Amino acid sequence: MQALRRRSSHWTPQLRSRFRHFTLSTRLRDISSKQHPSAIALPQYNIKHLVANQDLYIRSCNIRRLPHVANTVPIIAQLYGKANTLRKDRTTVYTQRKALQNQLHAANDKTRILEQLGKLKDAGNVIDTEIEELERKIRDYMDQMPNLIPADCPLDEERVVKYICPPPSDPAELKRTDDEFIQPINFEDKTLADHVDIGVQLGIIDLTTASKVSGHAFYYLIGDGAVLEQALVQYALDKARRRGFKMMIPPSVVRREFAHACGFRPRDTNGEQQIYNITIAGGEPGSGDEGRLCLAGTAEIPLAAWASDKSFDVKECPVKMVGVSRSYRAEAGSRGRDTRGIYRVHEFTKVELFSWVPSPTEGIPEGTPTSADMLEELRELQEDIIKGLGLHARVLDMPGSDLGASAYRKYDIEVWMPGRQNWGEITSASNCTDYQSRRLHTRVKIDGKTPTYAHTLNGTAMAVPRAIVAILENYYDPERNALWIPKPLRKYFDNRAWIEQQ
């Protein structure tokens, strides 16, 4: 420290000023990190775009039934205008201070100039404090702001895009052989067994023991039931890898700020808990992850977080990953028909697709897909997976009122589940544009251009319990008391065609 002081005697006033500023800002950063520890920097919201397009944001909020958020749009614009005015005032103060500092060396009355410098410094500090407070308020409002919604998005009702593998309706066309399983669908038949009855009877699902061990909405998969899960995972991974997706095994435990940055909130709009939070017993407050961890509800979160603070070269885009992980949902819902069995559970295996593409800007190489193009690619892959299993499904363009905070557009694919006598969501695919990347600081580098924020997309390749429900209810042969195995999965069952009672 003494050596530092000796060297500092030769510093110019400018160097001393820079050192003091560096020391203070570093100290403030250290204090801030102890009080509000975070693994990611503050989000870089596109406030200018909101101010210039207030009607679009108000429309998005109202369609999503968030009128209280819509009311904040003009408030944000007003606060942003005040902050800009104060920034101009701050520049004026700094200019005046610099002019006085230049006069100080040659001035006869240094006391007067030093007093003026002190007053300007105080004035500058007051302005800085006011700007910081305005910026904090803007961040708090922007944190609640959802993504925009395209003009052609359905508003309140989903739009059926197409049907997949439509079955015959004539009972005479029924076939249940090793090579072919054709089950005509009667949408009014309420006598069919559901997946719980089938799975328990075959001995591949145990809900009773799981309820005793873990509670409601947990399950055991046993024998061929466990093999079926692994077969579905490998089948989906094979499909994704053939389409250029690189495989990743992400962690299922993440820091809460990453879940938040991806658009996941601790509670839904009804106040129901959505996320399992982890508290480390005995952890020292402020020491690291004490009270900051949660279980990921989907691999989307750790996959998106993997690219935080990264910059992709535009030539590598699209970057495509497929991750398999256990997923955890606290909101299993009420114990009604919709949650019977393994349709809606707290813990399950999921294969997730994730992609990064550049946002629309000049300099992008010809042929680079846009996020709209990539969303269609995800949907086509999902359709291919379902077609391979031969399941009757419908593709839906989801309405804006059903979109989560991060989604700009979303497709769902629902499979007909005869035992439930209802359509059941089996995959979804979302285009999140730059909602997540602005919060995670994921950019795309373009030659000669300022890096832009990436567009992110995610989609389900395989939600295992939902797929098992669909297979059990569509391919069960009550006369044989056996389950027909879709052909793409048979190599994982030693080429067997049926799952018999265990």
CSV table of C-alpha atoms in Angstrom, one decimal, residues 239-246 320-321:
chain,number,residue,atom,x,y,z
A,239,LYS,CA,-34.9,-38.2,-34.7
A,240,ALA,CA,-33.4,-34.9,-33.4
A,241,ARG,CA,-29.7,-35.9,-34.1
A,242,ARG,CA,-30.5,-36.8,-37.6
A,243,ARG,CA,-31.8,-33.3,-38.1
A,244,GLY,CA,-28.6,-31.7,-36.8
A,245,PHE,CA,-29.4,-31.2,-33.1
A,246,LYS,CA,-26.4,-31.8,-30.9
A,320,LYS,CA,-29.4,-26.5,-32.4
A,321,MET,CA,-29.3,-28.5,-29.1
